Short mmCIF file of C-alpha atoms in Angstrom, two decimals:
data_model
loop_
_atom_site.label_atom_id
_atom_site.label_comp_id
_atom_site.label_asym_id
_atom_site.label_seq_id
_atom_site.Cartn_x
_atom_site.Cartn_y
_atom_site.Cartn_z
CA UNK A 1 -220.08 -6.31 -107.93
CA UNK A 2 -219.89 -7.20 -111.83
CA UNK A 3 -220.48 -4.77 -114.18
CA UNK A 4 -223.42 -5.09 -116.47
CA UNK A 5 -223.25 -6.04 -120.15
CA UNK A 6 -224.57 -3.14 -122.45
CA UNK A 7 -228.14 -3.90 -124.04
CA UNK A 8 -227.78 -5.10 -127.18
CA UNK A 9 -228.45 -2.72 -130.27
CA UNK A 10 -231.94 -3.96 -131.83
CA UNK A 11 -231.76 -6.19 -135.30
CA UNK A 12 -232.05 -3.50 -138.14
CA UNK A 13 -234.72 -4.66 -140.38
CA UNK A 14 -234.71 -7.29 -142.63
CA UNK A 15 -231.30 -9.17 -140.69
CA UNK A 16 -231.32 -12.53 -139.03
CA UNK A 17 -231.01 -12.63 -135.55
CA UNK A 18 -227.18 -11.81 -134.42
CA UNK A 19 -225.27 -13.76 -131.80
CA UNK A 20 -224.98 -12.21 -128.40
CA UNK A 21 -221.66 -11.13 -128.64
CA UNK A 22 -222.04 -9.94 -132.00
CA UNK A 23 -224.49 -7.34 -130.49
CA UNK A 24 -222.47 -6.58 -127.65
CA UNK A 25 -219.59 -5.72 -129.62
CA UNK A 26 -221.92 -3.20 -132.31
CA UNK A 27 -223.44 -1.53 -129.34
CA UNK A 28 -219.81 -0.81 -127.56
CA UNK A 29 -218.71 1.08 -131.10
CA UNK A 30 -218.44 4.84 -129.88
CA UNK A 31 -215.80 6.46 -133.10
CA UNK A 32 -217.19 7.92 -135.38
CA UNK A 33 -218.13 6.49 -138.46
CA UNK A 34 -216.45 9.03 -140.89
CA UNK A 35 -213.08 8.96 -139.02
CA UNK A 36 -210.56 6.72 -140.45
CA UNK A 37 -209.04 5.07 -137.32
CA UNK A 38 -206.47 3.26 -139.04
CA UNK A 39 -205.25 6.89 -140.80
CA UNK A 40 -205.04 8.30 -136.86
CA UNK A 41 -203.04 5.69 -136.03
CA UNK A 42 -200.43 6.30 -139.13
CA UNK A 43 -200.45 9.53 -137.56
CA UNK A 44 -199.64 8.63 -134.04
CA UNK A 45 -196.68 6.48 -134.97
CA UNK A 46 -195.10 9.80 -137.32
CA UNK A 47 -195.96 12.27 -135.16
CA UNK A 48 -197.48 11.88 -131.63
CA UNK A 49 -200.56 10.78 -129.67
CA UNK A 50 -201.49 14.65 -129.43
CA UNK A 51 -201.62 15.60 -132.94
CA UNK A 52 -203.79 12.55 -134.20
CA UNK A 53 -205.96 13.56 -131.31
CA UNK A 54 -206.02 16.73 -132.56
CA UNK A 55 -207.03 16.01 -136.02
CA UNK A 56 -209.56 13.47 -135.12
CA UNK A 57 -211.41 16.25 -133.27
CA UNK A 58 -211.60 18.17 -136.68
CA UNK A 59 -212.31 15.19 -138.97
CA UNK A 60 -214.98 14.16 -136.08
CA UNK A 61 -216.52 17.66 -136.47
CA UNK A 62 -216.61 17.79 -140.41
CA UNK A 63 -220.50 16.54 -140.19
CA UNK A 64 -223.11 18.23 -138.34
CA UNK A 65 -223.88 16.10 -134.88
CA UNK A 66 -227.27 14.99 -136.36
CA UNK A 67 -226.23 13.75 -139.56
CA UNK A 68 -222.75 11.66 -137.51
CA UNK A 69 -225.84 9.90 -135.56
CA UNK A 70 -227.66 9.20 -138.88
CA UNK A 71 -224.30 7.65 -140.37
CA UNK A 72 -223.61 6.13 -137.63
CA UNK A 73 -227.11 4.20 -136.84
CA UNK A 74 -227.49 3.08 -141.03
CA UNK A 75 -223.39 2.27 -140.84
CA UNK A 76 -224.35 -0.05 -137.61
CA UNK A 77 -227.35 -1.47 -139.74
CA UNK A 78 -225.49 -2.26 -142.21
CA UNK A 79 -222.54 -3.85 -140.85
CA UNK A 80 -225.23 -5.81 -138.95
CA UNK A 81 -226.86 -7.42 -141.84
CA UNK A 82 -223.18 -8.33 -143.69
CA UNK A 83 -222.79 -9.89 -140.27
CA UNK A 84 -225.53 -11.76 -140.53
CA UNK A 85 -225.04 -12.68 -144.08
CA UNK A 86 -221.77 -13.48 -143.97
CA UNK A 87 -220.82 -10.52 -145.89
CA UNK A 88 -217.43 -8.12 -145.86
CA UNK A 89 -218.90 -4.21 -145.15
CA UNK A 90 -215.36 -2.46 -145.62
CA UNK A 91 -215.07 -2.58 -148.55
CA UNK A 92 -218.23 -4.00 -149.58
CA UNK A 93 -219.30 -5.61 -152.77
CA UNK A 94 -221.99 -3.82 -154.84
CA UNK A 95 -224.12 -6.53 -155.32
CA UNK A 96 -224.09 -6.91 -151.49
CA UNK A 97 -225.42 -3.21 -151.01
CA UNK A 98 -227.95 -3.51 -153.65
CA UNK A 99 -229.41 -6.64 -151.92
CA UNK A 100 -229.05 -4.71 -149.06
CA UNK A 101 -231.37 -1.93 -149.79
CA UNK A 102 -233.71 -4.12 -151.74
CA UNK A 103 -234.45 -6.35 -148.26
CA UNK A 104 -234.66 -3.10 -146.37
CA UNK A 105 -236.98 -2.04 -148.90
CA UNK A 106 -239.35 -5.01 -148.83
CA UNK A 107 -239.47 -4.71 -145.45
CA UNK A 108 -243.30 -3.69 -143.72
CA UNK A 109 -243.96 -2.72 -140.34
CA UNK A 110 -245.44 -5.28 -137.85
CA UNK A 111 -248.93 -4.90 -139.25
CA UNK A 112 -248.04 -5.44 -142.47
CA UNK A 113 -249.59 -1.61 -143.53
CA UNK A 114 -246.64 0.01 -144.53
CA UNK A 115 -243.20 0.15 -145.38
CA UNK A 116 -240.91 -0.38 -142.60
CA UNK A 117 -238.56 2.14 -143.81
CA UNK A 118 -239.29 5.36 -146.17
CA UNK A 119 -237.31 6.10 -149.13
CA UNK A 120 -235.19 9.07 -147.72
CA UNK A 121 -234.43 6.79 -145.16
CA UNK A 122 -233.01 4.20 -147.37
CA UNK A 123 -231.01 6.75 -149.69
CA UNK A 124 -229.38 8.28 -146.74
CA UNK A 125 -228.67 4.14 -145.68
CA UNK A 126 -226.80 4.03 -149.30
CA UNK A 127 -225.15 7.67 -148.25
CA UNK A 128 -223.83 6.51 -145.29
CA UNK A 129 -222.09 3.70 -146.71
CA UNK A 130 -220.74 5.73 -149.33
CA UNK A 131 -219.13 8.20 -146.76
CA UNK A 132 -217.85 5.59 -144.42
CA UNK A 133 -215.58 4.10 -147.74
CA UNK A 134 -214.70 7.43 -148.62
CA UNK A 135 -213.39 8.20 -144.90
CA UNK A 136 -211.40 4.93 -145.23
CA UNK A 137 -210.10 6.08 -148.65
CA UNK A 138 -212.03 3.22 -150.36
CA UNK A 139 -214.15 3.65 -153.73
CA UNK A 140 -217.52 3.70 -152.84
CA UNK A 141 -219.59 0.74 -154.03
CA UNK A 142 -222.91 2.78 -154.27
CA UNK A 143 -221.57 4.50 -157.42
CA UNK A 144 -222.35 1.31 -158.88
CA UNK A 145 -225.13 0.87 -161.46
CA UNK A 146 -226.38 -2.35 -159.49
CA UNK A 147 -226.89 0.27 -156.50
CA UNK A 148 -228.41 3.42 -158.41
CA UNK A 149 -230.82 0.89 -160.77
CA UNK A 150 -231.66 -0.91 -157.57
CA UNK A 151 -232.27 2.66 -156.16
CA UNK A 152 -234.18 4.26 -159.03
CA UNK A 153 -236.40 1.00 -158.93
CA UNK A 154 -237.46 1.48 -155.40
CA UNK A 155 -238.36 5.18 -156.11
CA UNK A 156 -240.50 4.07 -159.36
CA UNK A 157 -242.32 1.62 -157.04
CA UNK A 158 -243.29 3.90 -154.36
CA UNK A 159 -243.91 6.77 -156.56
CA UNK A 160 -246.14 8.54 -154.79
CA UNK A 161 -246.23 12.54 -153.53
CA UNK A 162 -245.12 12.43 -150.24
CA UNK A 163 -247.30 13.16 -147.46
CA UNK A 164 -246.65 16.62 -145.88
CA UNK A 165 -246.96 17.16 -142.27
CA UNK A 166 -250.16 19.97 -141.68
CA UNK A 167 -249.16 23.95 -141.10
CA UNK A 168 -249.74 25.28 -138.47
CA UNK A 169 -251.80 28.59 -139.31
CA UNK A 170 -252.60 31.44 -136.76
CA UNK A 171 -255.66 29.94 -135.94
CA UNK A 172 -253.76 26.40 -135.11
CA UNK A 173 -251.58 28.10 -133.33
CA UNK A 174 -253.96 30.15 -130.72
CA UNK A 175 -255.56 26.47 -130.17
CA UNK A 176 -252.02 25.23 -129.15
CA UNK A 177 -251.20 27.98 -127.19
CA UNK A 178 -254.52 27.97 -125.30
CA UNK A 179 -254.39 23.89 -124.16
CA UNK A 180 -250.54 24.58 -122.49
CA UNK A 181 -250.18 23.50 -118.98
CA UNK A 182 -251.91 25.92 -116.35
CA UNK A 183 -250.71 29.02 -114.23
CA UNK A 184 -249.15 28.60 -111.88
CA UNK A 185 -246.37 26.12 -110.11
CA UNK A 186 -245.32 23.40 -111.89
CA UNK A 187 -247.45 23.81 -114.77
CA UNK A 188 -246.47 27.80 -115.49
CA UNK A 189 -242.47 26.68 -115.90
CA UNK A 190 -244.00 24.21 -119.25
CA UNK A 191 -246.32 27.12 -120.04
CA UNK A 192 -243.60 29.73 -120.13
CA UNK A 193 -240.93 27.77 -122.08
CA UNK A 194 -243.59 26.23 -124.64
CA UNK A 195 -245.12 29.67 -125.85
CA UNK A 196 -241.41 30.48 -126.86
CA UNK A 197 -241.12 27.34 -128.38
CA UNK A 198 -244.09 28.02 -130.49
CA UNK A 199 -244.04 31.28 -131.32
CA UNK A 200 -240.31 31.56 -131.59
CA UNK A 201 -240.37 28.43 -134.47
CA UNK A 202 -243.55 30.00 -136.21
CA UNK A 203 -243.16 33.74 -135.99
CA UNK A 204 -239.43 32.78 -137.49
CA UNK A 205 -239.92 30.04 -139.70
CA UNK A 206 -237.45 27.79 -138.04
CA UNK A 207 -236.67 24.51 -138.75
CA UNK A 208 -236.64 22.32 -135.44
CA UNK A 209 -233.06 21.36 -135.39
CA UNK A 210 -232.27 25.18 -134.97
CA UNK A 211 -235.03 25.70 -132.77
CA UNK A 212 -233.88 22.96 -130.23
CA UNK A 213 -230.06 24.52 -130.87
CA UNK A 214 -230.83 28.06 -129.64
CA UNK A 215 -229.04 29.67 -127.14
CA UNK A 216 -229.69 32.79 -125.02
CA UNK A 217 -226.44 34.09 -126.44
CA UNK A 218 -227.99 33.76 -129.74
CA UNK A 219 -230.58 36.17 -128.99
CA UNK A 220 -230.85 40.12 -128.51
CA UNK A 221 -233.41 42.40 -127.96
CA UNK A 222 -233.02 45.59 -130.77
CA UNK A 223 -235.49 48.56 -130.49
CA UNK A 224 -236.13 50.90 -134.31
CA UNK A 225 -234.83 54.06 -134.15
CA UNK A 226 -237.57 54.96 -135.95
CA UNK A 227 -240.58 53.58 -134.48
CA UNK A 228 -239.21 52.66 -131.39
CA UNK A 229 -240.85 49.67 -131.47
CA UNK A 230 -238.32 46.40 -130.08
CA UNK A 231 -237.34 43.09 -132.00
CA UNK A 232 -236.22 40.14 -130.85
CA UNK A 233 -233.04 39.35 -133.32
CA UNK A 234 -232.08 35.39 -133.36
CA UNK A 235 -228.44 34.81 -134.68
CA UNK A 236 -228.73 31.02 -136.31
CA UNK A 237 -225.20 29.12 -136.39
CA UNK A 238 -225.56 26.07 -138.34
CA UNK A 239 -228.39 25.00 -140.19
CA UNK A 240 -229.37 22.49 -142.42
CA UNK A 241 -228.35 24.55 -145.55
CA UNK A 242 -225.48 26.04 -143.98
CA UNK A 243 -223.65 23.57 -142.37
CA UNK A 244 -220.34 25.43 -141.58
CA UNK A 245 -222.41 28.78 -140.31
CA UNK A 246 -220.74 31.06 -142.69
CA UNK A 247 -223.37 33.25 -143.74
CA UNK A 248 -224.07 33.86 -140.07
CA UNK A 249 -228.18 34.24 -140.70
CA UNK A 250 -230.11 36.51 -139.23
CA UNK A 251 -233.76 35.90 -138.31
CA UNK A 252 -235.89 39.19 -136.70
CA UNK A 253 -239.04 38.81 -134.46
CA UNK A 254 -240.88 42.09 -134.16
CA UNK A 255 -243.75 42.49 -131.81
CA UNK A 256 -246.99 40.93 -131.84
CA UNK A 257 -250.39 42.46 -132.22
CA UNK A 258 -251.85 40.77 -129.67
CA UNK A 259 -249.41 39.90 -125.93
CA UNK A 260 -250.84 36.31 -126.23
CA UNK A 261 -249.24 35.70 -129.50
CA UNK A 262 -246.35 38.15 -129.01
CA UNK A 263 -242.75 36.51 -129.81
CA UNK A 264 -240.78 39.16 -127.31
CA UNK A 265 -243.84 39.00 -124.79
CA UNK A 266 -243.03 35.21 -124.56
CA UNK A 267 -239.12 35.89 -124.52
CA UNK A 268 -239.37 38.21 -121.60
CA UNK A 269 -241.98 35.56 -119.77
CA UNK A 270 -239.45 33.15 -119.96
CA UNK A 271 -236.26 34.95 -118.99
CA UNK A 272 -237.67 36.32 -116.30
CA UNK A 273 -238.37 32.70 -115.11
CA UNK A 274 -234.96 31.07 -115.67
CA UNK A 275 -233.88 34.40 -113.37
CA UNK A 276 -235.97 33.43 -110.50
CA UNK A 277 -234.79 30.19 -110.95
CA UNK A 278 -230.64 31.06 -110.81
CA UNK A 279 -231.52 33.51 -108.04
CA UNK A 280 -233.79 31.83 -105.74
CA UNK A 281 -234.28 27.90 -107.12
CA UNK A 282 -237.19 26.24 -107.57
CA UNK A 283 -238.78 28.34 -104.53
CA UNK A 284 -237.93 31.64 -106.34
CA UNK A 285 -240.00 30.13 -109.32
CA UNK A 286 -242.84 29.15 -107.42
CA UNK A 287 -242.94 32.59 -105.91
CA UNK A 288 -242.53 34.35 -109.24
CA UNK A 289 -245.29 31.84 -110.51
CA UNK A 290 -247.53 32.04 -107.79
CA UNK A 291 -247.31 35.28 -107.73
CA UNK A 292 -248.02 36.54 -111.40
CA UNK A 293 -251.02 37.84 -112.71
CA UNK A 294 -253.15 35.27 -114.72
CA UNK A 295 -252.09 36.25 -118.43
CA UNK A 296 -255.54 36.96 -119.64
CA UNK A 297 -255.72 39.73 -117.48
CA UNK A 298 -252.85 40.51 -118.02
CA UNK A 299 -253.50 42.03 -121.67
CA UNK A 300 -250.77 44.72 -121.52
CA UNK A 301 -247.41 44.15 -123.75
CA UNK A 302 -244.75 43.46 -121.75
CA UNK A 303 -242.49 44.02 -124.31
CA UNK A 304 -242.47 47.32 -124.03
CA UNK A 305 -240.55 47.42 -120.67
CA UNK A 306 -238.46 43.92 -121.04
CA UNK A 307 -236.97 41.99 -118.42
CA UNK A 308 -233.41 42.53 -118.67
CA UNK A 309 -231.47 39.00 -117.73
CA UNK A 310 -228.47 38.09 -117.34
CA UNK A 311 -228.50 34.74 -119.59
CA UNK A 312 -226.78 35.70 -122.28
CA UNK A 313 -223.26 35.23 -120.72
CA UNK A 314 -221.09 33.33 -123.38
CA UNK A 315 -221.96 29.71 -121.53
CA UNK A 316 -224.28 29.01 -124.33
CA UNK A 317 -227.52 28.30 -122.21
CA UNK A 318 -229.95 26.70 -123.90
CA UNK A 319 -232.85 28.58 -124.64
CA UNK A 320 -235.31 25.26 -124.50
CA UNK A 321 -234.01 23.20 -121.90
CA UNK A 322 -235.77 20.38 -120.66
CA UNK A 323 -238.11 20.54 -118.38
CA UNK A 324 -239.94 17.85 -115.69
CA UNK A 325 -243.89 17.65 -114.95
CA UNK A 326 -242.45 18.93 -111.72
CA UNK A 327 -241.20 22.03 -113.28
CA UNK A 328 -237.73 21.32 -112.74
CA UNK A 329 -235.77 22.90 -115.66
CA UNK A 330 -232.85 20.77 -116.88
CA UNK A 331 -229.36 21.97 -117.97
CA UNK A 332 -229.74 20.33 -121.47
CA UNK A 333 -231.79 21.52 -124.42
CA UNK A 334 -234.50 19.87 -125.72
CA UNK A 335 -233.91 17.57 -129.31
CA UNK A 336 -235.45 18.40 -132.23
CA UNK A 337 -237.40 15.60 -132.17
CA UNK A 338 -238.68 16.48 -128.94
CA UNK A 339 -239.64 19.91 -130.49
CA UNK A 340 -241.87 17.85 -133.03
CA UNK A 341 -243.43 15.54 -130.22
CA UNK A 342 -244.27 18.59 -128.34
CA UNK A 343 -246.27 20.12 -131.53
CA UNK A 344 -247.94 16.61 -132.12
CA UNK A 345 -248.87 16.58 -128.26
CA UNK A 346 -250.61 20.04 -128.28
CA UNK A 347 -252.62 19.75 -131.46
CA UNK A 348 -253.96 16.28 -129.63
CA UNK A 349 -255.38 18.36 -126.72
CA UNK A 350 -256.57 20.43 -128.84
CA UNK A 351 -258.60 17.73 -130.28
CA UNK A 352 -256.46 17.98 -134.08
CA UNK A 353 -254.93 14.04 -135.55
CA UNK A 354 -252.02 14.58 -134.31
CA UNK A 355 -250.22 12.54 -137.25
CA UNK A 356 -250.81 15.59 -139.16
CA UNK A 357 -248.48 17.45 -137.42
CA UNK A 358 -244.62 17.62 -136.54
CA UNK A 359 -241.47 19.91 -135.95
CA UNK A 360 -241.83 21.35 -139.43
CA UNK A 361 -245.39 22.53 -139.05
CA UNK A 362 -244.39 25.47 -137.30
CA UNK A 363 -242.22 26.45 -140.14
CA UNK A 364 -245.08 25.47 -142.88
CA UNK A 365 -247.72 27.65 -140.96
CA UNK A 366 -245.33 30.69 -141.55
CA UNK A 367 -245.30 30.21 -144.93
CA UNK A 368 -249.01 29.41 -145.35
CA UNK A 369 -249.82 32.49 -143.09
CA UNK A 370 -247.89 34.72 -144.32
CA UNK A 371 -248.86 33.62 -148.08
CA UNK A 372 -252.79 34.51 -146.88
CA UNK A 373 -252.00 37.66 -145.23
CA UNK A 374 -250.54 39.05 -148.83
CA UNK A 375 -246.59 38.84 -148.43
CA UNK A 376 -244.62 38.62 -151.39
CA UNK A 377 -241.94 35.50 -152.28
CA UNK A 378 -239.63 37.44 -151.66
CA UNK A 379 -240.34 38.65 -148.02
CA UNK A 380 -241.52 34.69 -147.55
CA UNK A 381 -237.95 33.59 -148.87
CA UNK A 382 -235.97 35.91 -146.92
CA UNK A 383 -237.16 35.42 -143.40
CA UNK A 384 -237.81 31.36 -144.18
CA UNK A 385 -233.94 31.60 -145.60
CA UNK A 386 -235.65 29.15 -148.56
CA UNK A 387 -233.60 29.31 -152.32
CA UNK A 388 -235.62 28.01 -154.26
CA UNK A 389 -239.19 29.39 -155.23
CA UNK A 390 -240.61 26.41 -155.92
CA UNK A 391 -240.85 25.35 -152.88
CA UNK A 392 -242.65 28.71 -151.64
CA UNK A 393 -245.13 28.38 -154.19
CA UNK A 394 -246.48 25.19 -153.09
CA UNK A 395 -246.93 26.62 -149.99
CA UNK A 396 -248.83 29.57 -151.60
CA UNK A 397 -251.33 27.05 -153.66
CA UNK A 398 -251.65 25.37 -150.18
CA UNK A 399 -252.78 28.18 -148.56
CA UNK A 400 -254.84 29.72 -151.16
CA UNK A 401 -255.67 27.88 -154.65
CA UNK A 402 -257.65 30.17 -156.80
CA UNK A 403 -255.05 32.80 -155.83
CA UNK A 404 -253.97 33.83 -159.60
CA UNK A 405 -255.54 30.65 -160.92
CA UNK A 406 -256.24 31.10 -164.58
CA UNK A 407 -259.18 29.22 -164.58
CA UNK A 408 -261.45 32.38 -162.67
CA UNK A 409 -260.54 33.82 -165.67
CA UNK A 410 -262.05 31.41 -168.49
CA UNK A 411 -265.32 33.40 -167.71
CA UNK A 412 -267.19 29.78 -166.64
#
């Protein structure tokens, strides 16, 4: 039996249509983009197979995963179109890059509405191609002033404030929390994981990369020696601001006011689930599920008497796995862009445009909500991890915009 030919990568946007085997042989590409392969094998013939294996691990891992899948899909693009054009990509001619960007630019979806491709989307295109030349040791032709004019230009003709995906406030969030799956099995294994998913990314402002790359070894329950009262502490590796985890942040969850909308509530829920389910598979979860009191009788805290699990083991289990409509939970986490298609799908049942919402609602709504309920910049800044003010205080006017506005003051 022959083996099948790979589907063919899809024509970027604004290139002709490439030969057959031209898209066989971009979709069979697998190194990454930022590694220089001919530098590995320099290596190999000095020293030996293992030690250019070795340092291509490293040099592999000096980008977060995310952004190596960015490069990679723009590098592909690109090397597509100079394909098509007839054009060298490494190293690649300025005036070929600027011409480049400019057709990506002028290129509109399939209705003709909008732009095909948004302007972050074509400077990270022009970063990529700058990092794959400076992996290869090559001057980068973006550095050009053909490239930045051509840049700047495109900027100047979309200049326009950027559209900003809705927060999710408290009162959002009780309407996404109340049109989750039903009780019960399947539907309760959805339920369970979702209301951690939710109140996990508002309650600590997180963005949904780190959401989706939470692990149950991240996580530990803390109770105040003063108060007594218990804390869910979330240990964040890498994020998008630190890329290399050195600063090791620290997010806390304390208890909710109400169970419904408690973080540790939820955590507990959940665990306790994913126990059943390693002690007695999927018939130990339909048991558990089954067999649990409907949650709005069930007012009570949990949280005061948590589940104590045995998840957090060192194997890194993901805290949001996948899960089927059957309930089956998977061994992989979810993406973050499933985290922001899950958002968008709740506020649609709850009757909301869901094109007004996304993966960094959650994190917006803290913000917002935390700006109405009186908390200074500075508590806002701290548990959001956010440097610069600026971009607090638009949150603030969002929320509130006569909140010390000088104009209740002109005596009108």
């Amino acid at each position: 039996m022959s083996t099948p030919e790979p589907r063919p990568a899809p024509d970027p946007p604004g290139t002709l249509e490439l030969p057959a085997g031209v898209r066989r042989r971009l979709a069979a590409v697998t190194h990454s983009v930022l590694v220089d392969t001919h530098t590995l094998t320099q290596v190999r013939e000095r020293f030996d197979a293992e030690q250019a294996d070795t340092l291509g691990r490293y040099l592999a891992s000096a980008q977060s995963p995310n952004t190596l899948r960015a490069y990679r899909t723009d590098w592909t693009a690109f090397t597509a179109w100079c394909l098509a054009e007839q054009r060298q990509a490494l190293p690649a001619e300025p005036v070929d890059v600027a011409v480049y960007l400019a057709a990506c630019a002028h290129t509109r979806t399939e209705q003709g509405t909008a732009w095909a491709l948004a302007t972050p989307t074509l400077e990270r295109r022009a970063a990529a191609i700058a990092a794959v030349h400076g992996a290869h040791g090559l001057a980068s032709p973006t550095r050009s002033d053909v490239v930045r004019m051509t840049l700047r230009g495109i900027r100047r003709t979309r200049a326009a404030r950027p559209r900003r995906k809705d927060p999710v406030t408290l009162t959002t969030l009780e309407a996404l929390l109340a049109v989750r799956p039903p009780e019960g099995f399947p539907g309760g294994v959805a339920r369970r994981r979702d209301a951690v998913l939710l109140l996990t990314g508002f309650a600590g402002a997180l963005r949904r990369s780190e959401l989706a790359a939470l692990t149950f070894d991240d996580i530990t329950v803390r109770t105040d020696a003063a108060s007594g009262a218990p804390a869910l502490i979330v240990h964040l590796g890498a994020t998008k601001t630190d890329q290399d985890g050195r600063r090791g942040q620290v997010v806390a969850l304390p208890r909710g006011r109400h169970r419904s909308t408690c973080p540790l509530c939820a955590f507990a829920d959940w665990a306790e689930l994913l126990d059943a389910l390693h002690q007695g598979g999927q018939e130990g979860v339909r048991e558990l599920l089954d067999g649990a009191r409907p949650q709005a009788a069930a007012a009570a805290h949990r949280c005061d008497r948590p589940h104590h699990h045995d998840l957090a083991d060192g194997r890194s289990r993901p805290l949001l796995p996948t899960v089927s409509r059957h309930g089956r939970v998977g061994e992989r986490p979810m993406s973050g862009r499933a985290v922001g298609e899950l958002v968008k799908r709740y506020a649609a049942r709850a009757g909301l445009d869901p094109d007004d919402f996304g993966g960094h609602s959650l994190r917006a709504g803290f913000a917002t909500q935390a700006a109405l309920g009186g908390a200074t910049d500075r508590q806002i800044m701290r548990q959001g991890r956010w440097t610069n003010p600026r971009t607090v205080h638009d949150y603030i006017r969002t929320a509130n915009p006569l909140e010390d506005n000088a104009v209740t003051r002109l005596g009108l």
